[in-house]
Coordinates of C-alpha atoms in Angstrom, one line a residue:
M26 CA 35.5 64.3 76.4
T27 CA 37.7 63.3 79.2
E28 CA 41.2 64.4 79.7
R29 CA 44.0 62.0 79.2
T30 CA 46.5 61.1 82.0
V31 CA 50.0 61.7 81.8
F32 CA 50.7 57.9 81.3
Q33 CA 48.1 57.8 78.3
S34 CA 49.9 60.8 76.7
I35 CA 53.4 59.8 76.7
S36 CA 54.8 58.7 73.5
R37 CA 57.5 56.2 74.8
K38 CA 56.4 53.5 77.3
H39 CA 59.9 52.6 78.2
V40 CA 62.4 54.4 80.4
I41 CA 65.5 56.1 78.8
S42 CA 68.2 55.8 81.5
L43 CA 71.9 55.8 82.3
G44 CA 73.8 55.2 85.6
P45 CA 75.5 58.1 87.4
Q46 CA 79.0 57.4 86.1
A47 CA 78.1 57.8 82.5
N48 CA 79.6 60.8 80.7
V49 CA 77.6 63.8 79.3
R50 CA 78.6 62.7 75.8
D51 CA 77.0 59.2 76.5
A52 CA 74.0 61.0 77.5
A53 CA 73.7 63.3 74.5
C54 CA 74.2 60.2 72.3
V55 CA 71.4 58.3 74.1
M56 CA 69.0 61.1 73.8
T57 CA 69.8 61.8 70.3
R58 CA 69.4 58.0 69.4
A59 CA 66.0 57.9 71.4
N60 CA 64.9 61.3 69.8
C61 CA 64.0 62.5 73.3
G62 CA 64.8 65.6 75.4
S63 CA 66.0 64.0 78.8
V64 CA 67.5 61.0 80.2
L65 CA 66.8 59.5 83.7
I66 CA 69.9 59.0 85.8
M67 CA 69.2 55.8 87.7
D68 CA 71.2 53.7 90.3
L69 CA 70.8 50.0 90.5
P70 CA 68.3 48.3 90.7
D71 CA 65.8 51.1 90.2
T72 CA 66.5 54.2 92.1
L73 CA 65.9 57.5 90.4
L74 CA 68.9 59.8 91.3
G75 CA 68.1 62.5 88.8
I76 CA 67.4 63.8 85.2
L77 CA 69.5 65.1 82.6
T78 CA 67.8 67.4 80.0
E79 CA 68.8 69.3 76.9
R80 CA 68.6 72.5 79.0
D81 CA 71.1 71.1 81.6
L82 CA 73.6 70.1 78.6
M83 CA 73.2 73.7 77.3
T84 CA 73.5 75.7 80.7
R85 CA 75.5 73.3 82.9
V86 CA 77.9 71.9 80.3
L87 CA 78.2 73.8 77.1
A88 CA 77.9 77.3 78.5
K89 CA 80.5 76.5 81.3
G90 CA 83.0 74.9 78.8
L91 CA 82.9 71.5 80.5
D92 CA 84.4 68.6 78.7
P93 CA 81.6 66.2 77.9
D94 CA 83.8 63.2 77.8
R95 CA 85.3 63.9 81.3
T96 CA 82.1 65.2 83.0
A97 CA 79.9 62.6 84.8
V98 CA 76.0 62.9 84.4
R99 CA 75.8 63.0 88.2
D100 CA 77.6 66.2 88.2
V101 CA 75.4 68.1 86.0
M102 CA 71.9 66.5 86.5
T103 CA 68.9 67.8 88.2
P104 CA 69.0 65.7 91.4
N105 CA 65.8 64.2 93.0
P106 CA 63.2 65.5 90.3
I107 CA 59.7 65.8 91.2
C108 CA 57.7 62.9 90.0
V109 CA 53.9 62.3 89.3
P110 CA 51.8 59.3 89.5
P111 CA 50.5 57.9 86.2
E112 CA 47.0 58.9 86.7
T113 CA 47.8 62.6 87.0
L114 CA 45.8 64.7 84.4
V115 CA 47.8 66.2 81.7
S116 CA 46.7 69.8 82.6
D117 CA 47.7 69.3 86.3
A118 CA 51.1 68.1 85.2
V119 CA 51.6 70.9 82.6
A120 CA 50.4 73.5 85.4
L121 CA 53.2 72.0 87.8
M122 CA 55.7 72.4 84.9
L123 CA 54.7 75.9 84.2
E124 CA 54.8 76.8 87.8
R125 CA 58.3 75.3 88.5
G126 CA 59.9 76.0 85.2
F127 CA 60.6 72.5 83.8
R128 CA 59.6 70.7 80.7
H129 CA 60.2 67.1 81.8
L130 CA 58.3 65.1 84.5
P131 CA 59.1 61.5 85.6
L132 CA 56.1 59.2 86.1
A133 CA 56.3 57.0 89.0
A134 CA 54.0 54.2 90.6
G135 CA 55.5 53.9 94.0
A136 CA 59.2 53.4 93.7
K137 CA 58.8 52.2 89.8
I138 CA 59.7 54.6 87.2
L139 CA 57.3 54.4 84.3
G140 CA 58.5 57.1 81.9
V141 CA 59.0 60.8 81.4
F142 CA 56.0 63.2 80.6
S143 CA 57.2 66.1 78.3
V144 CA 55.3 69.3 77.7
R145 CA 55.4 68.1 74.0
D146 CA 53.1 65.3 75.0
A147 CA 50.3 67.7 75.8
L148 CA 47.6 68.8 73.4
P149 CA 46.8 72.4 72.8
R150 CA 43.5 72.2 74.7
E151 CA 45.4 70.6 77.6
I152 CA 47.9 73.3 77.7
G153 CA 45.1 76.0 77.7
A154 CA 43.5 74.2 80.6
A155 CA 46.9 74.2 82.3
V156 CA 47.6 77.9 81.8
S157 CA 44.1 78.8 83.2
L158 CA 44.8 76.6 86.2
S159 CA 48.1 78.1 86.8
E160 CA 46.8 81.6 86.5
F161 CA 43.9 80.7 88.8
R162 CA 46.4 79.4 91.5
E163 CA 48.4 82.7 91.0
Q164 CA 45.3 84.9 91.6
V165 CA 44.5 82.7 94.7
N166 CA 48.0 83.0 96.1
D167 CA 47.8 86.7 95.6
V168 CA 44.4 87.0 97.6
L169 CA 45.7 84.7 100.4
G170 CA 48.9 86.6 100.6

């Protein structure tokens, strides 16, 4: 059984995005309507500036008492997120996410953004393979100093 790629595994094949001037409430509403945990912040025509996630809303907006109607997404997004190509194996993507501490990973083919892979898109066997890979990398780093 061959492992899926991140593009094969994403549930939504369209990009959920907003411009950098949108406010946080707009982002929360877009994410709620689309039932997704992130929104890409894009500049025209197709330049990825950042990503805003549920965690960003909680830690950078709510916990700091910012007004969601007056706070621009550009001020609380994660800028310049790491992107992976669509042919990336799910276990490699999950390992990267585990190692870097995030749950959403934009997919890009060159400059074109194809969607967002979420850890929720991975199957249990792929997560297990990613954990093993991550632990192996950690052991190698320990040995190499």
